[in-house]
């Protein structure tokens, strides 16, 4: 790609971001809503060919004129997936600041999504159609980063994508963003820890919400439930995911690094070992986080099956930053060598 092409693509992404930002700001002011609610409203307008939804005389006529001008300045079908994806990441970062989103509602940064994509490609043969799911999809950014990465690969095939989310605002946002990005995802608005009407899954990707599940778990329903008080939602979601994975299916979970140092993690690992295998724990680069307490790691697990086996030596490694291209390439090659040696 030459510099001129790169500049043009960046300009397209920035222009789309500006339209999303300015239109959401206008709508938020008139409707006295949150930024995310206004973003969803604006996204729906764009998807409706720029037709502005008016309720009870709002937005005002002057705002409608400004919105119409903004919507006419950009055409979705003239933007590449990468253009739109860049703009969406930027607008989600803006939403975090504007609405002061709690950590469990914040988007997964593209760099982490890209790292998970590289890892998954080392473990999975994506030349065959796969069912890929996120049982805590949130804003959808992790799954959309993964989709974007796979779609750019030579000979890319069509995969099936599913997302589950209990929060009404987040599922609305995810639905709007998937339509803007033209990414086909089946979305289920429900508690992911309830029984799911979902086809068996080949790959689960998830940036897990961390904390206590607010509902008391019925005795015997989950092995990872704590005996006293509320249970950890991230433990329960991993257990739930294993139920819906196919034999030898893989899970890639983003968790706080401190999880692996806690006493309670023994409960999680004990359950995983009954139905699957912990194959790898990849610590993310230190420089991606403000401090050691906020650092995260990727847990790679695999469900038991005739085509899966436990690695004799679980891979525990720290990823270099993606910006250090040579070090990162060496890191991926080391994982590939490890996988071949382990015959998994």
Coordinates of C-alpha atoms in Angstrom, one line a residue:
X1 CA 0.0 0.0 0.0
X2 CA 1.5 3.4 -1.0
X3 CA 1.4 6.5 1.3
X4 CA -1.3 8.2 -0.8
X5 CA -3.7 5.2 -0.6
X6 CA -3.1 5.0 3.2
X7 CA -3.8 8.7 3.6
X8 CA -7.1 8.4 1.6
X9 CA -8.3 5.4 3.7
X10 CA -7.5 7.3 6.9
X11 CA -9.4 10.3 5.7
X12 CA -12.4 8.2 4.9
X13 CA -12.4 6.6 8.3
X14 CA -11.9 10.0 10.0
X15 CA -14.8 11.5 7.9
X16 CA -17.1 8.7 8.9
X17 CA -16.1 9.1 12.6
X18 CA -16.8 12.9 12.4
X19 CA -20.3 12.2 11.0
X20 CA -21.0 9.7 13.8
X21 CA -19.6 12.0 16.5
X22 CA -21.2 15.3 15.4
X23 CA -24.6 13.7 14.7
X24 CA -24.6 11.9 18.1
X25 CA -23.7 15.1 19.9
X26 CA -26.6 17.0 18.1
X27 CA -29.1 14.2 18.9
X28 CA -27.9 13.9 22.5
X29 CA -28.4 17.6 23.1
X30 CA -31.9 17.7 21.7
X31 CA -33.1 14.4 23.2
X32 CA -31.3 14.9 26.5
X33 CA -30.0 11.3 26.2
X34 CA -26.8 9.5 26.8
X35 CA -24.1 9.5 24.1
X36 CA -24.7 5.8 23.4
X37 CA -28.4 6.3 23.0
X38 CA -27.8 9.2 20.6
X39 CA -25.2 7.1 18.7
X40 CA -27.7 4.3 18.2
X41 CA -30.3 6.8 17.0
X42 CA -27.9 8.4 14.6
X43 CA -26.8 5.0 13.3
X44 CA -30.4 3.9 12.7
X45 CA -30.9 7.2 10.7
X46 CA -27.8 6.4 8.5
X47 CA -29.1 2.9 7.9
X48 CA -32.4 4.4 6.9
X49 CA -30.7 6.3 4.1
X50 CA -30.4 9.4 6.1
X51 CA -34.1 9.6 7.0
X52 CA -34.3 11.2 10.5
X53 CA -36.5 9.6 13.1
X54 CA -38.7 12.3 14.7
X55 CA -40.7 11.8 17.9
X56 CA -42.6 14.5 19.7
X57 CA -41.1 17.2 17.5
X58 CA -37.5 16.1 18.3
X59 CA -34.9 16.6 17.1
X60 CA -35.7 20.2 16.3
X61 CA -35.9 21.5 12.7
X62 CA -32.6 23.3 13.0
X63 CA -30.9 20.0 14.2
X64 CA -32.6 18.1 11.4
X65 CA -31.1 20.4 8.8
X66 CA -27.6 19.9 10.3
X67 CA -28.1 16.1 10.5
X68 CA -29.3 15.9 6.9
X69 CA -26.1 17.7 5.8
X70 CA -23.9 15.4 7.9
X71 CA -25.6 12.2 6.5
X72 CA -25.3 13.4 2.9
X73 CA -21.6 14.0 3.4
X74 CA -20.9 10.2 3.6
X75 CA -22.1 7.1 1.8
X76 CA -21.8 3.8 3.6
X77 CA -21.4 1.8 0.4
X78 CA -18.4 3.9 -0.6
X79 CA -16.5 2.9 2.6
X80 CA -14.4 -0.2 3.0
X81 CA -14.9 -2.4 6.1
X82 CA -11.6 -1.2 7.4
X83 CA -12.7 2.5 7.0
X84 CA -15.9 1.8 9.0
X85 CA -14.2 -0.4 11.6
X86 CA -11.6 2.3 12.4
X87 CA -14.4 4.9 12.7
X88 CA -16.4 2.6 15.0
X89 CA -13.4 2.0 17.3
X90 CA -12.8 5.7 17.6
X91 CA -16.5 6.4 18.4
X92 CA -16.6 3.7 21.0
X93 CA -13.5 5.2 22.7
X94 CA -15.3 8.5 22.7
X95 CA -18.5 6.9 24.2
X96 CA -16.4 5.5 27.1
X97 CA -15.4 9.1 28.0
X98 CA -18.7 10.8 27.3
X99 CA -20.9 8.3 29.3
X100 CA -18.1 7.2 31.7
X101 CA -18.9 3.6 30.9
X102 CA -18.2 1.1 33.6
X103 CA -15.3 -1.3 32.8
X104 CA -17.5 -4.3 31.9
X105 CA -19.3 -2.2 29.3
X106 CA -16.2 -0.8 27.6
X107 CA -15.1 -2.0 24.2
X108 CA -12.3 -4.4 23.7
X109 CA -9.4 -2.5 22.1
X110 CA -8.6 -3.4 18.5
X111 CA -5.1 -4.4 19.4
X112 CA -6.3 -7.0 21.9
X113 CA -8.8 -8.3 19.3
X114 CA -6.1 -8.5 16.7
X115 CA -3.8 -10.4 19.1
X116 CA -6.6 -12.9 19.8
X117 CA -7.2 -13.2 16.1
X118 CA -3.5 -14.1 15.5
X119 CA -3.6 -16.7 18.3
X120 CA -6.8 -18.3 17.1
X121 CA -5.4 -18.7 13.6
X122 CA -2.5 -20.7 15.1
X123 CA -5.0 -23.1 16.7
X124 CA -7.8 -23.3 14.2
X125 CA -8.1 -24.2 10.5
X126 CA -10.2 -21.3 9.2
X127 CA -10.3 -22.7 5.7
X128 CA -13.5 -24.6 6.8
X129 CA -16.7 -22.8 7.8
X130 CA -16.9 -22.3 11.6
X131 CA -19.4 -21.2 14.1
X132 CA -17.8 -18.4 16.1
X133 CA -19.5 -17.0 19.2
X134 CA -19.2 -14.4 22.0
X135 CA -21.4 -15.1 25.0
X136 CA -20.7 -11.7 26.5
X137 CA -20.6 -9.6 23.3
X138 CA -21.0 -6.2 24.9
X139 CA -20.4 -3.5 22.2
X140 CA -19.4 -6.2 19.7
X141 CA -16.0 -4.7 19.0
X142 CA -14.0 -7.9 19.8
X143 CA -16.1 -10.1 17.5
X144 CA -16.1 -7.4 14.7
X145 CA -12.3 -7.1 14.9
X146 CA -12.1 -10.8 14.6
X147 CA -14.5 -10.8 11.6
X148 CA -12.5 -8.0 9.9
X149 CA -9.2 -9.9 10.4
X150 CA -10.6 -13.2 9.0
X151 CA -12.2 -11.5 6.0
X152 CA -8.9 -10.0 4.9
X153 CA -7.1 -13.4 4.7
X154 CA -6.5 -15.0 1.3
X155 CA -9.2 -17.5 0.4
X156 CA -11.5 -16.4 3.3
X157 CA -14.6 -18.5 3.7
X158 CA -17.9 -17.6 5.2
X159 CA -18.3 -18.2 8.9
X160 CA -21.3 -18.0 11.2
X161 CA -21.2 -15.5 14.0
X162 CA -23.4 -15.4 17.2
X163 CA -23.4 -12.9 20.1
X164 CA -25.3 -13.0 23.4
X165 CA -25.9 -9.9 25.6
X166 CA -28.2 -9.3 28.5
X167 CA -27.9 -5.5 28.6
X168 CA -30.6 -3.8 26.4
X169 CA -28.6 -0.7 25.5
X170 CA -25.5 -2.8 24.6
X171 CA -27.4 -5.2 22.4
X172 CA -29.1 -2.3 20.6
X173 CA -25.7 -0.7 20.0
X174 CA -24.2 -4.0 18.8
X175 CA -27.1 -4.5 16.4
X176 CA -26.7 -1.0 15.0
X177 CA -22.9 -1.3 14.6
X178 CA -23.1 -4.7 13.0
X179 CA -25.5 -3.2 10.4
X180 CA -23.3 -0.2 9.8
X181 CA -20.3 -2.5 9.3
X182 CA -22.4 -4.9 7.3
X183 CA -21.2 -7.8 9.4
X184 CA -23.8 -10.6 9.7
X185 CA -24.2 -11.6 13.4
X186 CA -27.1 -13.4 15.0
X187 CA -27.7 -11.6 18.3
X188 CA -29.5 -13.1 21.3
X189 CA -30.8 -10.6 23.9
X190 CA -30.7 -12.8 27.1
X191 CA -28.8 -13.8 30.1
X192 CA -26.0 -16.0 28.7
X193 CA -26.1 -18.2 31.9
X194 CA -29.7 -19.3 31.1
X195 CA -30.2 -22.1 28.6
X196 CA -29.3 -21.0 25.1
X197 CA -31.0 -21.8 21.8
X198 CA -27.7 -21.9 20.0
X199 CA -26.0 -24.3 17.6
X200 CA -22.9 -26.0 18.8
X201 CA -19.9 -23.6 18.7
X202 CA -16.4 -24.2 17.2
X203 CA -14.7 -21.1 18.7
X204 CA -15.7 -18.9 21.6
X205 CA -14.0 -15.5 21.9
X206 CA -14.8 -13.4 24.9
X207 CA -13.7 -10.4 26.9
X208 CA -15.3 -11.6 30.1
X209 CA -17.2 -9.3 32.4
X210 CA -15.5 -9.6 35.7
X211 CA -17.4 -9.6 39.0
X212 CA -20.1 -11.3 40.9
X213 CA -23.2 -12.7 39.2
X214 CA -26.1 -10.9 40.8
X215 CA -28.4 -13.9 40.8
X216 CA -28.0 -16.7 43.3
X217 CA -27.0 -19.9 41.5
X218 CA -29.3 -22.9 42.1
X219 CA -27.4 -25.7 43.8
X220 CA -25.9 -28.2 41.3
X221 CA -26.4 -26.0 38.2
X222 CA -22.8 -24.9 37.9
X223 CA -19.6 -26.5 39.2
X224 CA -17.8 -23.2 39.4
X225 CA -20.4 -21.6 41.6
X226 CA -19.1 -20.5 45.0
X227 CA -20.6 -22.3 48.0
X228 CA -21.3 -19.0 49.9
X229 CA -22.6 -15.8 48.5
X230 CA -22.6 -14.7 44.9
X231 CA -20.5 -16.5 42.3
X232 CA -18.0 -15.1 39.8
X233 CA -19.7 -14.3 36.5
X234 CA -16.5 -14.9 34.5
X235 CA -16.1 -18.4 36.0
X236 CA -19.7 -19.2 35.2
X237 CA -19.5 -17.9 31.6
X238 CA -16.4 -20.1 30.9
X239 CA -18.3 -23.1 32.3
X240 CA -21.4 -22.2 30.2
X241 CA -19.2 -21.8 27.1
X242 CA -17.8 -25.3 27.5
X243 CA -21.3 -26.7 27.5
X244 CA -22.0 -25.3 24.1
X245 CA -18.6 -25.9 22.5
X246 CA -18.3 -28.8 20.0
X247 CA -15.9 -31.6 20.9
X248 CA -12.3 -30.2 20.6
X249 CA -13.8 -26.7 20.2
X250 CA -11.6 -23.8 21.5
X251 CA -12.2 -20.9 23.8
X252 CA -10.2 -17.7 23.9
X253 CA -11.0 -15.7 27.0
X254 CA -9.7 -12.4 28.1
X255 CA -9.3 -12.2 31.9
X256 CA -7.5 -10.1 34.5
X257 CA -4.0 -11.6 35.0
X258 CA -4.7 -11.5 38.8
X259 CA -7.4 -14.2 38.2
X260 CA -4.7 -16.8 37.7
X261 CA -3.0 -15.8 41.0
X262 CA -6.2 -16.1 43.1
X263 CA -7.0 -19.0 45.4
X264 CA -10.5 -19.3 43.8
X265 CA -9.0 -20.0 40.3
X266 CA -8.5 -23.7 41.5
X267 CA -12.3 -24.0 41.3
X268 CA -12.3 -22.9 37.7
X269 CA -9.3 -25.0 36.7
X270 CA -10.8 -28.1 38.4
X271 CA -13.9 -27.8 36.3
X272 CA -12.1 -27.1 33.1
X273 CA -10.0 -30.3 33.6
X274 CA -13.1 -32.4 33.9
X275 CA -14.4 -31.4 30.5
X276 CA -11.5 -29.9 28.7
X277 CA -7.9 -28.7 28.7
X278 CA -6.1 -25.5 29.6
X279 CA -3.7 -25.2 26.6
X280 CA -2.2 -21.8 27.0
X281 CA -2.1 -18.6 29.1
X282 CA -0.8 -15.6 27.2
X283 CA -0.1 -12.5 29.2
X284 CA -0.6 -9.2 27.3
X285 CA 2.1 -6.6 27.0
X286 CA 2.7 -4.6 30.1
X287 CA 2.7 -1.3 28.2
X288 CA -0.9 -1.8 27.2
X289 CA -2.0 -1.2 30.8
X290 CA -1.8 1.6 33.4
X291 CA -0.5 -0.7 36.1
X292 CA 0.0 -4.4 37.1
X293 CA -3.5 -4.5 38.7
X294 CA -5.2 -3.7 35.4
X295 CA -3.2 -6.1 33.3
X296 CA -5.0 -8.9 31.4
X297 CA -4.2 -12.3 29.9
X298 CA -5.7 -14.6 27.4
X299 CA -6.8 -18.1 28.5
X300 CA -6.8 -20.7 25.7
X301 CA -8.9 -23.8 26.6
X302 CA -10.1 -26.7 24.5
X303 CA -13.0 -29.1 25.1
X304 CA -12.3 -32.7 25.3
X305 CA -12.9 -34.8 22.2
X306 CA -11.4 -37.6 20.0
X307 CA -9.4 -34.9 18.1
X308 CA -8.1 -33.1 21.1
X309 CA -5.5 -33.8 23.8
X310 CA -3.9 -32.0 26.7
X311 CA -0.6 -30.3 25.9
X312 CA 2.1 -32.0 27.9
X313 CA 3.5 -28.5 28.6
X314 CA 0.9 -25.7 29.0
X315 CA 2.1 -22.7 27.2
X316 CA 2.7 -19.7 29.5
X317 CA 4.1 -16.7 27.6
X318 CA 4.1 -12.9 27.5
X319 CA 3.3 -11.3 24.1
X320 CA 5.4 -8.5 22.9
X321 CA 3.6 -5.4 21.6
X322 CA 2.2 -5.7 18.0
X323 CA 4.2 -2.6 17.1
X324 CA 7.5 -4.5 17.5
X325 CA 6.9 -6.5 14.4
X326 CA 10.0 -8.7 14.5
X327 CA 9.6 -9.6 18.1
X328 CA 5.9 -10.3 17.5
X329 CA 6.6 -12.5 14.5
X330 CA 9.2 -14.5 16.5
X331 CA 6.6 -14.8 19.3
X332 CA 4.0 -16.3 16.8
X333 CA 6.6 -18.7 15.4
X334 CA 7.5 -19.9 18.9
X335 CA 3.9 -20.7 19.6
X336 CA 3.6 -22.5 16.3
X337 CA 6.7 -24.6 17.1
X338 CA 5.3 -25.3 20.6
X339 CA 2.0 -26.5 19.1
X340 CA 3.8 -28.8 16.7
X341 CA 6.0 -30.2 19.5
X342 CA 3.0 -30.8 21.7
X343 CA 1.1 -32.5 18.8
X344 CA -2.2 -30.7 19.6

